[in-house]
C-alpha cells in the first residue's frame, strides 16, 4: 500500500495498492487460452471516529500476460520498484546477513538505480543512495567480524 501525500487540508486522495495474484490453473478449463480474468475488489474501512464502516467495490479486468517492460504508467512502475525495495530490505535486515546476501542486495540496488534514472525520480534515487550507504556499513561490520 502506497498512500498519496496529504493535501494542505490534511486530506488524502488516491494511492496505490499492489497485489500479487496467483492463478489456480487446475480449476479453470482452457486457462492457457484466456486473455484476461476478472476480480471483484472490495475495500472496506471505518470512518475517522471508528463508528461507521464504509465500503466500495469494483469489478476489474486483469490481463493475464503483461511483460513488465510494457508498463507505461510511471506510477505502476514506481510502485513495483518500491514493493521490491521493501521486500529486499526486509530480507536483508531479517536474516543473519552474509556477503552473499549483501551481493544480492547490491545487485538489486543497481537495477533500482536504473529504474530511478529511467523514471527521473529523485526520491527513489535518494532511497538507492541511502541504501547503498547502509550496505557499505553492513559490509564493513561483516569484515570486522571475520
mmCIF file of N, CA and C in Angstrom:
data_model
loop_
_atom_site.group_PDB
_atom_site.id
_atom_site.type_symbol
_atom_site.label_atom_id
_atom_site.label_comp_id
_atom_site.label_asym_id
_atom_site.label_seq_id
_atom_site.Cartn_x
_atom_site.Cartn_y
_atom_site.Cartn_z
ATOM 1 N N UNK A 1 0.852 -1.170 0.000
ATOM 2 C CA UNK A 1 0.000 0.000 0.000
ATOM 3 C C UNK A 1 0.895 1.230 0.000
ATOM 4 N N UNK A 2 0.682 2.101 -0.950
ATOM 5 C CA UNK A 2 1.422 3.349 -1.046
ATOM 6 C C UNK A 2 0.416 4.488 -1.099
ATOM 7 N N UNK A 3 0.100 5.078 0.060
ATOM 8 C CA UNK A 3 -0.886 6.167 0.058
ATOM 9 C C UNK A 3 -0.313 7.421 -0.586
ATOM 10 N N UNK A 4 -1.199 8.268 -1.077
ATOM 11 C CA UNK A 4 -0.783 9.552 -1.631
ATOM 12 C C UNK A 4 -0.419 10.495 -0.496
ATOM 13 N N UNK A 5 0.232 11.577 -0.854
ATOM 14 C CA UNK A 5 0.574 12.595 0.141
ATOM 15 C C UNK A 5 -0.683 13.298 0.619
ATOM 16 N N UNK A 6 -0.591 13.880 1.806
ATOM 17 C CA UNK A 6 -1.711 14.654 2.337
ATOM 18 C C UNK A 6 -1.757 16.019 1.668
ATOM 19 N N UNK A 7 -2.975 16.527 1.477
ATOM 20 C CA UNK A 7 -3.143 17.862 0.927
ATOM 21 C C UNK A 7 -2.952 18.892 2.034
ATOM 22 N N UNK A 8 -3.067 20.157 1.681
ATOM 23 C CA UNK A 8 -2.951 21.237 2.665
ATOM 24 C C UNK A 8 -3.992 21.103 3.773
ATOM 25 N N UNK A 9 -5.136 20.513 3.452
ATOM 26 C CA UNK A 9 -6.226 20.330 4.419
ATOM 27 C C UNK A 9 -6.143 18.993 5.150
ATOM 28 N N UNK A 10 -4.967 18.358 5.097
ATOM 29 C CA UNK A 10 -4.767 17.036 5.711
ATOM 30 C C UNK A 10 -5.722 15.985 5.164
ATOM 31 N N UNK A 11 -6.024 16.068 3.892
ATOM 32 C CA UNK A 11 -6.862 15.079 3.228
ATOM 33 C C UNK A 11 -5.989 14.255 2.298
ATOM 34 N N UNK A 12 -6.396 13.034 2.094
ATOM 35 C CA UNK A 12 -5.668 12.171 1.191
ATOM 36 C C UNK A 12 -6.626 11.676 0.106
ATOM 37 N N UNK A 13 -6.170 11.785 -1.114
ATOM 38 C CA UNK A 13 -6.959 11.268 -2.224
ATOM 39 C C UNK A 13 -6.086 10.328 -3.026
ATOM 40 N N UNK A 14 -6.550 9.142 -3.209
ATOM 41 C CA UNK A 14 -5.836 8.203 -4.060
ATOM 42 C C UNK A 14 -4.742 7.453 -3.339
ATOM 43 N N UNK A 15 -3.954 6.807 -4.111
ATOM 44 C CA UNK A 15 -2.876 5.979 -3.615
ATOM 45 C C UNK A 15 -2.747 4.768 -4.516
ATOM 46 N N UNK A 16 -1.856 3.893 -4.170
ATOM 47 C CA UNK A 16 -1.603 2.728 -4.993
ATOM 48 C C UNK A 16 -1.550 1.503 -4.096
ATOM 49 N N UNK A 17 -2.306 0.502 -4.454
ATOM 50 C CA UNK A 17 -2.280 -0.772 -3.744
ATOM 51 C C UNK A 17 -1.823 -1.826 -4.741
ATOM 52 N N UNK A 18 -0.699 -2.472 -4.461
ATOM 53 C CA UNK A 18 -0.195 -3.528 -5.329
ATOM 54 C C UNK A 18 -0.581 -4.873 -4.740
ATOM 55 N N UNK A 19 -1.053 -5.751 -5.592
ATOM 56 C CA UNK A 19 -1.397 -7.101 -5.160
ATOM 57 C C UNK A 19 -0.760 -8.083 -6.114
ATOM 58 N N UNK A 20 -0.206 -9.120 -5.563
ATOM 59 C CA UNK A 20 0.310 -10.202 -6.389
ATOM 60 C C UNK A 20 -0.710 -11.323 -6.322
ATOM 61 N N UNK A 21 -1.290 -11.650 -7.455
ATOM 62 C CA UNK A 21 -2.330 -12.675 -7.509
ATOM 63 C C UNK A 21 -1.753 -13.954 -8.091
ATOM 64 N N UNK A 22 -2.089 -15.054 -7.489
ATOM 65 C CA UNK A 22 -1.679 -16.354 -8.010
ATOM 66 C C UNK A 22 -2.856 -16.978 -8.744
ATOM 67 N N UNK A 23 -2.545 -17.656 -9.817
ATOM 68 C CA UNK A 23 -3.609 -18.322 -10.575
ATOM 69 C C UNK A 23 -3.719 -19.774 -10.127
ATOM 70 N N UNK A 24 -4.915 -20.286 -10.233
ATOM 71 C CA UNK A 24 -5.164 -21.679 -9.946
ATOM 72 C C UNK A 24 -5.583 -22.325 -11.267
ATOM 73 N N UNK A 25 -4.593 -22.602 -12.094
ATOM 74 C CA UNK A 25 -4.835 -23.082 -13.457
ATOM 75 C C UNK A 25 -5.618 -24.391 -13.504
ATOM 76 N N UNK A 26 -5.451 -25.203 -12.464
ATOM 77 C CA UNK A 26 -6.128 -26.511 -12.455
ATOM 78 C C UNK A 26 -7.641 -26.387 -12.374
ATOM 79 N N UNK A 27 -8.148 -25.284 -11.861
ATOM 80 C CA UNK A 27 -9.594 -25.133 -11.669
ATOM 81 C C UNK A 27 -10.284 -24.431 -12.825
ATOM 82 N N UNK A 28 -9.496 -24.001 -13.834
ATOM 83 C CA UNK A 28 -10.089 -23.273 -14.960
ATOM 84 C C UNK A 28 -9.808 -24.044 -16.246
ATOM 85 N N UNK A 29 -10.890 -24.394 -16.920
ATOM 86 C CA UNK A 29 -10.763 -25.120 -18.173
ATOM 87 C C UNK A 29 -10.193 -24.191 -19.246
ATOM 88 N N UNK A 30 -9.284 -24.675 -20.054
ATOM 89 C CA UNK A 30 -8.654 -23.901 -21.135
ATOM 90 C C UNK A 30 -8.014 -22.603 -20.629
ATOM 91 N N UNK A 31 -7.373 -22.671 -19.487
ATOM 92 C CA UNK A 31 -6.767 -21.475 -18.879
ATOM 93 C C UNK A 31 -5.790 -20.798 -19.838
ATOM 94 N N UNK A 32 -4.982 -21.593 -20.535
ATOM 95 C CA UNK A 32 -3.968 -21.033 -21.420
ATOM 96 C C UNK A 32 -4.554 -20.233 -22.577
ATOM 97 N N UNK A 33 -5.842 -20.406 -22.842
ATOM 98 C CA UNK A 33 -6.499 -19.674 -23.925
ATOM 99 C C UNK A 33 -7.057 -18.331 -23.462
ATOM 100 N N UNK A 34 -7.125 -18.131 -22.151
ATOM 101 C CA UNK A 34 -7.712 -16.903 -21.620
ATOM 102 C C UNK A 34 -6.788 -15.708 -21.826
ATOM 103 N N UNK A 35 -7.371 -14.564 -22.122
ATOM 104 C CA UNK A 35 -6.615 -13.326 -22.265
ATOM 105 C C UNK A 35 -6.691 -12.475 -21.000
ATOM 106 N N UNK A 36 -7.767 -12.662 -20.232
ATOM 107 C CA UNK A 36 -7.956 -11.852 -19.031
ATOM 108 C C UNK A 36 -8.804 -12.622 -18.028
ATOM 109 N N UNK A 37 -8.714 -12.171 -16.798
ATOM 110 C CA UNK A 37 -9.563 -12.699 -15.725
ATOM 111 C C UNK A 37 -10.243 -11.498 -15.072
ATOM 112 N N UNK A 38 -11.242 -11.772 -14.272
ATOM 113 C CA UNK A 38 -11.971 -10.690 -13.607
ATOM 114 C C UNK A 38 -11.966 -10.947 -12.106
ATOM 115 N N UNK A 39 -11.872 -9.879 -11.358
ATOM 116 C CA UNK A 39 -11.872 -9.999 -9.899
ATOM 117 C C UNK A 39 -12.774 -8.923 -9.311
ATOM 118 N N UNK A 40 -13.449 -9.296 -8.260
ATOM 119 C CA UNK A 40 -14.266 -8.347 -7.509
ATOM 120 C C UNK A 40 -13.392 -7.833 -6.367
ATOM 121 N N UNK A 41 -13.099 -6.552 -6.371
ATOM 122 C CA UNK A 41 -12.269 -5.938 -5.333
ATOM 123 C C UNK A 41 -13.191 -5.167 -4.395
ATOM 124 N N UNK A 42 -13.090 -5.460 -3.109
ATOM 125 C CA UNK A 42 -13.911 -4.780 -2.111
ATOM 126 C C UNK A 42 -12.984 -4.093 -1.116
ATOM 127 N N UNK A 43 -13.204 -2.813 -0.929
ATOM 128 C CA UNK A 43 -12.444 -2.027 0.036
ATOM 129 C C UNK A 43 -13.408 -1.586 1.121
ATOM 130 N N UNK A 44 -13.088 -1.962 2.358
ATOM 131 C CA UNK A 44 -13.932 -1.500 3.459
ATOM 132 C C UNK A 44 -13.033 -0.868 4.517
ATOM 133 N N UNK A 45 -13.539 0.141 5.165
ATOM 134 C CA UNK A 45 -12.771 0.870 6.162
ATOM 135 C C UNK A 45 -13.727 1.590 7.097
ATOM 136 N N UNK A 46 -13.194 2.014 8.231
ATOM 137 C CA UNK A 46 -14.003 2.755 9.199
ATOM 138 C C UNK A 46 -13.734 4.242 9.033
ATOM 139 N N UNK A 47 -14.720 5.039 9.383
ATOM 140 C CA UNK A 47 -14.536 6.491 9.322
ATOM 141 C C UNK A 47 -13.544 6.914 10.412
ATOM 142 N N UNK A 48 -13.198 8.204 10.431
ATOM 143 C CA UNK A 48 -12.189 8.722 11.362
ATOM 144 C C UNK A 48 -12.521 8.430 12.823
ATOM 145 N N UNK A 49 -13.802 8.422 13.168
ATOM 146 C CA UNK A 49 -14.210 8.160 14.557
ATOM 147 C C UNK A 49 -14.281 6.666 14.856
ATOM 148 N N UNK A 50 -14.219 5.853 13.822
ATOM 149 C CA UNK A 50 -14.286 4.407 14.002
ATOM 150 C C UNK A 50 -15.688 3.898 14.264
ATOM 151 N N UNK A 51 -16.684 4.708 13.945
ATOM 152 C CA UNK A 51 -18.057 4.315 14.259
ATOM 153 C C UNK A 51 -18.798 3.741 13.059
ATOM 154 N N UNK A 52 -18.445 4.171 11.876
ATOM 155 C CA UNK A 52 -19.185 3.731 10.691
ATOM 156 C C UNK A 52 -18.243 3.007 9.733
ATOM 157 N N UNK A 53 -18.665 1.845 9.260
ATOM 158 C CA UNK A 53 -17.890 1.110 8.278
ATOM 159 C C UNK A 53 -18.367 1.506 6.893
ATOM 160 N N UNK A 54 -17.431 1.906 6.073
ATOM 161 C CA UNK A 54 -17.728 2.306 4.703
ATOM 162 C C UNK A 54 -17.150 1.254 3.766
ATOM 163 N N UNK A 55 -17.750 1.103 2.602
ATOM 164 C CA UNK A 55 -17.257 0.104 1.653
ATOM 165 C C UNK A 55 -17.462 0.590 0.231
ATOM 166 N N UNK A 56 -16.607 0.094 -0.628
ATOM 167 C CA UNK A 56 -16.695 0.385 -2.049
ATOM 168 C C UNK A 56 -16.229 -0.870 -2.768
ATOM 169 N N UNK A 57 -16.873 -1.240 -3.856
ATOM 170 C CA UNK A 57 -16.443 -2.420 -4.594
ATOM 171 C C UNK A 57 -16.425 -2.114 -6.080
ATOM 172 N N UNK A 58 -15.618 -2.894 -6.771
ATOM 173 C CA UNK A 58 -15.485 -2.710 -8.207
ATOM 174 C C UNK A 58 -15.028 -4.023 -8.826
ATOM 175 N N UNK A 59 -15.485 -4.294 -10.024
ATOM 176 C CA UNK A 59 -15.012 -5.446 -10.773
ATOM 177 C C UNK A 59 -13.936 -4.951 -11.721
ATOM 178 N N UNK A 60 -12.794 -5.616 -11.689
ATOM 179 C CA UNK A 60 -11.687 -5.191 -12.542
ATOM 180 C C UNK A 60 -11.268 -6.318 -13.471
ATOM 181 N N UNK A 61 -10.839 -5.934 -14.653
ATOM 182 C CA UNK A 61 -10.306 -6.891 -15.615
ATOM 183 C C UNK A 61 -8.802 -6.980 -15.398
ATOM 184 N N UNK A 62 -8.287 -8.190 -15.305
ATOM 185 C CA UNK A 62 -6.865 -8.403 -15.069
ATOM 186 C C UNK A 62 -6.280 -9.128 -16.277
ATOM 187 N N UNK A 63 -5.468 -8.420 -17.077
ATOM 188 C CA UNK A 63 -4.805 -9.105 -18.197
ATOM 189 C C UNK A 63 -3.893 -10.191 -17.643
ATOM 190 N N UNK A 64 -3.871 -11.342 -18.300
ATOM 191 C CA UNK A 64 -3.107 -12.464 -17.762
ATOM 192 C C UNK A 64 -1.649 -12.484 -18.185
ATOM 193 N N UNK A 65 -1.278 -11.668 -19.144
ATOM 194 C CA UNK A 65 0.138 -11.636 -19.508
ATOM 195 C C UNK A 65 0.522 -10.239 -19.974
ATOM 196 N N UNK A 66 1.255 -9.563 -19.117
ATOM 197 C CA UNK A 66 1.801 -8.253 -19.461
ATOM 198 C C UNK A 66 3.273 -8.290 -19.074
ATOM 199 N N UNK A 67 4.170 -8.245 -20.041
ATOM 200 C CA UNK A 67 5.579 -8.175 -19.659
ATOM 201 C C UNK A 67 5.827 -6.886 -18.888
ATOM 202 N N UNK A 68 6.664 -6.959 -17.851
ATOM 203 C CA UNK A 68 6.899 -5.781 -17.017
ATOM 204 C C UNK A 68 7.392 -4.599 -17.840
ATOM 205 N N UNK A 69 8.107 -4.871 -18.922
ATOM 206 C CA UNK A 69 8.625 -3.785 -19.745
ATOM 207 C C UNK A 69 7.505 -3.019 -20.453
ATOM 208 N N UNK A 70 6.288 -3.547 -20.430
ATOM 209 C CA UNK A 70 5.165 -2.913 -21.112
ATOM 210 C C UNK A 70 4.392 -1.954 -20.230
ATOM 211 N N UNK A 71 4.717 -1.893 -18.933
ATOM 212 C CA UNK A 71 4.005 -0.970 -18.062
ATOM 213 C C UNK A 71 4.324 0.453 -18.492
ATOM 214 N N UNK A 72 3.317 1.183 -18.908
ATOM 215 C CA UNK A 72 3.511 2.551 -19.364
ATOM 216 C C UNK A 72 3.419 3.552 -18.222
ATOM 217 N N UNK A 73 2.643 3.227 -17.224
ATOM 218 C CA UNK A 73 2.395 4.157 -16.135
ATOM 219 C C UNK A 73 3.604 4.238 -15.212
ATOM 220 N N UNK A 74 4.114 5.450 -15.014
ATOM 221 C CA UNK A 74 5.233 5.617 -14.099
ATOM 222 C C UNK A 74 4.807 5.305 -12.669
ATOM 223 N N UNK A 75 3.552 5.533 -12.354
ATOM 224 C CA UNK A 75 3.053 5.229 -11.010
ATOM 225 C C UNK A 75 3.142 3.734 -10.734
ATOM 226 N N UNK A 76 2.729 2.924 -11.686
ATOM 227 C CA UNK A 76 2.790 1.474 -11.507
ATOM 228 C C UNK A 76 4.243 1.015 -11.445
ATOM 229 N N UNK A 77 5.076 1.553 -12.340
ATOM 230 C CA UNK A 77 6.490 1.168 -12.334
ATOM 231 C C UNK A 77 7.153 1.529 -11.009
ATOM 232 N N UNK A 78 6.858 2.720 -10.497
ATOM 233 C CA UNK A 78 7.446 3.128 -9.220
ATOM 234 C C UNK A 78 6.893 2.267 -8.082
ATOM 235 N N UNK A 79 5.602 1.978 -8.123
ATOM 236 C CA UNK A 79 5.007 1.132 -7.095
ATOM 237 C C UNK A 79 5.644 -0.246 -7.054
ATOM 238 N N UNK A 80 5.877 -0.839 -8.216
ATOM 239 C CA UNK A 80 6.528 -2.154 -8.283
ATOM 240 C C UNK A 80 7.960 -2.055 -7.770
ATOM 241 N N UNK A 81 8.656 -0.994 -8.156
ATOM 242 C CA UNK A 81 10.029 -0.798 -7.684
ATOM 243 C C UNK A 81 10.068 -0.658 -6.161
ATOM 244 N N UNK A 82 9.136 0.105 -5.601
ATOM 245 C CA UNK A 82 9.095 0.292 -4.151
ATOM 246 C C UNK A 82 8.746 -1.008 -3.432
ATOM 247 N N UNK A 83 7.838 -1.787 -4.005
ATOM 248 C CA UNK A 83 7.468 -3.065 -3.396
ATOM 249 C C UNK A 83 8.683 -3.984 -3.355
ATOM 250 N N UNK A 84 9.436 -4.033 -4.449
ATOM 251 C CA UNK A 84 10.640 -4.869 -4.484
ATOM 252 C C UNK A 84 11.687 -4.351 -3.496
ATOM 253 N N UNK A 85 11.797 -3.049 -3.407
ATOM 254 C CA UNK A 85 12.740 -2.432 -2.476
ATOM 255 C C UNK A 85 12.417 -2.848 -1.038
ATOM 256 N N UNK A 86 11.161 -2.749 -0.666
ATOM 257 C CA UNK A 86 10.740 -3.135 0.682
ATOM 258 C C UNK A 86 11.034 -4.615 0.928
ATOM 259 N N UNK A 87 10.716 -5.456 -0.043
ATOM 260 C CA UNK A 87 10.954 -6.896 0.095
ATOM 261 C C UNK A 87 12.447 -7.186 0.295
ATOM 262 N N UNK A 88 13.302 -6.542 -0.507
ATOM 263 C CA UNK A 88 14.744 -6.767 -0.388
ATOM 264 C C UNK A 88 15.288 -6.243 0.945
ATOM 265 N N UNK A 89 14.802 -5.094 1.389
ATOM 266 C CA UNK A 89 15.246 -4.541 2.680
ATOM 267 C C UNK A 89 14.845 -5.462 3.826
ATOM 268 N N UNK A 90 13.606 -5.933 3.807
ATOM 269 C CA UNK A 90 13.140 -6.851 4.858
ATOM 270 C C UNK A 90 14.000 -8.105 4.888
ATOM 271 N N UNK A 91 14.269 -8.634 3.716
ATOM 272 C CA UNK A 91 15.068 -9.850 3.625
ATOM 273 C C UNK A 91 16.468 -9.610 4.171
ATOM 274 N N UNK A 92 17.057 -8.494 3.820
ATOM 275 C CA UNK A 92 18.408 -8.184 4.262
ATOM 276 C C UNK A 92 18.472 -7.984 5.772
ATOM 277 N N UNK A 93 17.495 -7.304 6.321
ATOM 278 C CA UNK A 93 17.524 -6.958 7.737
ATOM 279 C C UNK A 93 16.992 -8.059 8.649
ATOM 280 N N UNK A 94 16.258 -9.026 8.086
ATOM 281 C CA UNK A 94 15.648 -10.041 8.941
ATOM 282 C C UNK A 94 16.460 -11.317 9.040
ATOM 283 N N UNK A 95 17.520 -11.418 8.292
ATOM 284 C CA UNK A 95 18.306 -12.651 8.335
ATOM 285 C C UNK A 95 19.693 -12.356 8.895
ATOM 286 N N UNK A 96 20.415 -13.414 9.145
ATOM 287 C CA UNK A 96 21.811 -13.234 9.502
ATOM 288 C C UNK A 96 22.539 -12.954 8.197
ATOM 289 N N UNK A 97 22.761 -11.693 7.959
ATOM 290 C CA UNK A 97 23.296 -11.248 6.674
ATOM 291 C C UNK A 97 24.722 -11.730 6.478
ATOM 292 N N UNK A 98 24.989 -12.228 5.281
ATOM 293 C CA UNK A 98 26.347 -12.593 4.921
ATOM 294 C C UNK A 98 26.713 -11.879 3.622
ATOM 295 N N UNK A 99 27.915 -12.112 3.152
ATOM 296 C CA UNK A 99 28.400 -11.420 1.954
ATOM 297 C C UNK A 99 27.519 -11.729 0.734
ATOM 298 N N UNK A 100 26.998 -12.950 0.680
ATOM 299 C CA UNK A 100 26.133 -13.336 -0.444
ATOM 300 C C UNK A 100 24.844 -12.499 -0.442
ATOM 301 N N UNK A 101 24.247 -12.320 0.751
ATOM 302 C CA UNK A 101 23.035 -11.500 0.871
ATOM 303 C C UNK A 101 23.308 -10.066 0.437
ATOM 304 N N UNK A 102 24.451 -9.536 0.882
ATOM 305 C CA UNK A 102 24.804 -8.159 0.511
ATOM 306 C C UNK A 102 25.034 -8.042 -0.992
ATOM 307 N N UNK A 103 25.619 -9.070 -1.576
ATOM 308 C CA UNK A 103 25.836 -9.071 -3.018
ATOM 309 C C UNK A 103 24.519 -9.005 -3.779
ATOM 310 N N UNK A 104 23.543 -9.810 -3.342
ATOM 311 C CA UNK A 104 22.213 -9.792 -3.980
ATOM 312 C C UNK A 104 21.552 -8.429 -3.810
ATOM 313 N N UNK A 105 21.691 -7.863 -2.607
ATOM 314 C CA UNK A 105 21.094 -6.561 -2.332
ATOM 315 C C UNK A 105 21.732 -5.482 -3.205
ATOM 316 N N UNK A 106 23.052 -5.500 -3.319
ATOM 317 C CA UNK A 106 23.744 -4.518 -4.159
ATOM 318 C C UNK A 106 23.378 -4.672 -5.632
ATOM 319 N N UNK A 107 23.200 -5.913 -6.061
ATOM 320 C CA UNK A 107 22.768 -6.160 -7.445
ATOM 321 C C UNK A 107 21.376 -5.556 -7.666
ATOM 322 N N UNK A 108 20.490 -5.774 -6.694
ATOM 323 C CA UNK A 108 19.156 -5.187 -6.781
ATOM 324 C C UNK A 108 19.236 -3.663 -6.807
ATOM 325 N N UNK A 109 20.116 -3.073 -5.964
ATOM 326 C CA UNK A 109 20.240 -1.611 -5.938
ATOM 327 C C UNK A 109 20.685 -1.073 -7.292
ATOM 328 N N UNK A 110 21.525 -1.814 -8.002
ATOM 329 C CA UNK A 110 21.913 -1.410 -9.356
ATOM 330 C C UNK A 110 20.707 -1.354 -10.284
ATOM 331 N N UNK A 111 19.854 -2.378 -10.195
ATOM 332 C CA UNK A 111 18.629 -2.399 -11.008
ATOM 333 C C UNK A 111 17.690 -1.269 -10.604
ATOM 334 N N UNK A 112 17.593 -1.029 -9.296
ATOM 335 C CA UNK A 112 16.714 0.030 -8.802
ATOM 336 C C UNK A 112 17.218 1.408 -9.250
ATOM 337 N N UNK A 113 18.534 1.579 -9.274
ATOM 338 C CA UNK A 113 19.103 2.851 -9.732
ATOM 339 C C UNK A 113 18.756 3.099 -11.202
ATOM 340 N N UNK A 114 18.823 2.043 -12.015
ATOM 341 C CA UNK A 114 18.443 2.177 -13.432
ATOM 342 C C UNK A 114 16.986 2.610 -13.556
ATOM 343 N N UNK A 115 16.122 2.005 -12.739
ATOM 344 C CA UNK A 115 14.696 2.361 -12.771
ATOM 345 C C UNK A 115 14.496 3.804 -12.299
ATOM 346 N N UNK A 116 15.207 4.204 -11.240
ATOM 347 C CA UNK A 116 15.104 5.583 -10.742
ATOM 348 C C UNK A 116 15.559 6.576 -11.812
ATOM 349 N N UNK A 117 16.640 6.243 -12.500
ATOM 350 C CA UNK A 117 17.127 7.116 -13.582
ATOM 351 C C UNK A 117 16.115 7.193 -14.712
ATOM 352 N N UNK A 118 15.567 6.028 -15.088
ATOM 353 C CA UNK A 118 14.602 5.979 -16.177
ATOM 354 C C UNK A 118 13.335 6.767 -15.840
ATOM 355 N N UNK A 119 12.902 6.661 -14.584
ATOM 356 C CA UNK A 119 11.696 7.370 -14.140
ATOM 357 C C UNK A 119 11.982 8.833 -13.780
ATOM 358 N N UNK A 120 13.264 9.182 -13.693
ATOM 359 C CA UNK A 120 13.678 10.524 -13.258
ATOM 360 C C UNK A 120 13.038 10.862 -11.905
ATOM 361 N N UNK A 121 13.183 9.934 -10.974
ATOM 362 C CA UNK A 121 12.540 10.073 -9.677
ATOM 363 C C UNK A 121 13.585 10.341 -8.604
ATOM 364 N N UNK A 122 13.605 11.568 -8.085
ATOM 365 C CA UNK A 122 14.610 11.979 -7.109
ATOM 366 C C UNK A 122 14.466 11.227 -5.789
ATOM 367 N N UNK A 123 13.242 10.952 -5.345
ATOM 368 C CA UNK A 123 13.044 10.254 -4.072
ATOM 369 C C UNK A 123 13.526 8.812 -4.160
ATOM 370 N N UNK A 124 13.259 8.157 -5.278
ATOM 371 C CA UNK A 124 13.731 6.789 -5.474
ATOM 372 C C UNK A 124 15.258 6.780 -5.559
ATOM 373 N N UNK A 125 15.814 7.773 -6.224
ATOM 374 C CA UNK A 125 17.262 7.924 -6.327
ATOM 375 C C UNK A 125 17.881 8.094 -4.934
ATOM 376 N N UNK A 126 17.247 8.893 -4.101
ATOM 377 C CA UNK A 126 17.738 9.102 -2.734
ATOM 378 C C UNK A 126 17.674 7.811 -1.918
ATOM 379 N N UNK A 127 16.618 7.024 -2.102
ATOM 380 C CA UNK A 127 16.500 5.742 -1.406
ATOM 381 C C UNK A 127 17.649 4.815 -1.799
ATOM 382 N N UNK A 128 18.015 4.828 -3.077
ATOM 383 C CA UNK A 128 19.132 3.995 -3.531
ATOM 384 C C UNK A 128 20.433 4.451 -2.866
ATOM 385 N N UNK A 129 20.651 5.760 -2.817
ATOM 386 C CA UNK A 129 21.885 6.280 -2.214
ATOM 387 C C UNK A 129 21.971 5.928 -0.731
ATOM 388 N N UNK A 130 20.879 6.103 0.001
ATOM 389 C CA UNK A 130 20.873 5.761 1.425
ATOM 390 C C UNK A 130 21.074 4.259 1.641
ATOM 391 N N UNK A 131 20.453 3.461 0.802
ATOM 392 C CA UNK A 131 20.575 2.009 0.927
ATOM 393 C C UNK A 131 21.985 1.542 0.582
ATOM 394 N N UNK A 132 22.609 2.214 -0.357
ATOM 395 C CA UNK A 132 23.989 1.883 -0.715
ATOM 396 C C UNK A 132 24.906 2.151 0.483
ATOM 397 N N UNK A 133 24.674 3.274 1.169
ATOM 398 C CA UNK A 133 25.461 3.573 2.376
ATOM 399 C C UNK A 133 25.221 2.516 3.453
ATOM 400 N N UNK A 134 23.964 2.102 3.619
ATOM 401 C CA UNK A 134 23.634 1.058 4.597
ATOM 402 C C UNK A 134 24.372 -0.230 4.252
ATOM 403 N N UNK A 135 24.345 -0.612 2.993
ATOM 404 C CA UNK A 135 25.002 -1.851 2.568
ATOM 405 C C UNK A 135 26.512 -1.767 2.782
ATOM 406 N N UNK A 136 27.094 -0.605 2.517
ATOM 407 C CA UNK A 136 28.534 -0.429 2.742
ATOM 408 C C UNK A 136 28.871 -0.564 4.222
ATOM 409 N N UNK A 137 28.040 0.020 5.068
ATOM 410 C CA UNK A 137 28.244 -0.078 6.513
ATOM 411 C C UNK A 137 28.132 -1.521 6.984
ATOM 412 N N UNK A 138 27.152 -2.239 6.468
ATOM 413 C CA UNK A 138 26.961 -3.646 6.848
ATOM 414 C C UNK A 138 28.147 -4.486 6.372
ATOM 415 N N UNK A 139 28.672 -4.153 5.194
ATOM 416 C CA UNK A 139 29.833 -4.880 4.673
ATOM 417 C C UNK A 139 31.033 -4.676 5.587
ATOM 418 N N UNK A 140 31.238 -3.443 6.036
ATOM 419 C CA UNK A 140 32.332 -3.153 6.962
ATOM 420 C C UNK A 140 32.182 -3.941 8.258
ATOM 421 N N UNK A 141 30.984 -4.007 8.770
ATOM 422 C CA UNK A 141 30.729 -4.752 10.010
ATOM 423 C C UNK A 141 31.022 -6.235 9.819
ATOM 424 N N UNK A 142 30.619 -6.783 8.667
ATOM 425 C CA UNK A 142 30.888 -8.201 8.395
ATOM 426 C C UNK A 142 32.389 -8.459 8.310
ATOM 427 N N UNK A 143 33.108 -7.541 7.676
ATOM 428 C CA UNK A 143 34.559 -7.710 7.553
ATOM 429 C C UNK A 143 35.240 -7.644 8.913
ATOM 430 N N UNK A 144 34.752 -6.802 9.808
ATOM 431 C CA UNK A 144 35.322 -6.690 11.146
ATOM 432 C C UNK A 144 35.046 -7.939 11.976
ATOM 433 N N UNK A 145 33.907 -8.587 11.716
ATOM 434 C CA UNK A 145 33.550 -9.790 12.458
ATOM 435 C C UNK A 145 34.370 -10.996 12.038
ATOM 436 N N UNK A 146 34.892 -10.974 10.783
ATOM 437 C CA UNK A 146 35.629 -12.136 10.315
ATOM 438 C C UNK A 146 37.066 -12.141 10.750
#
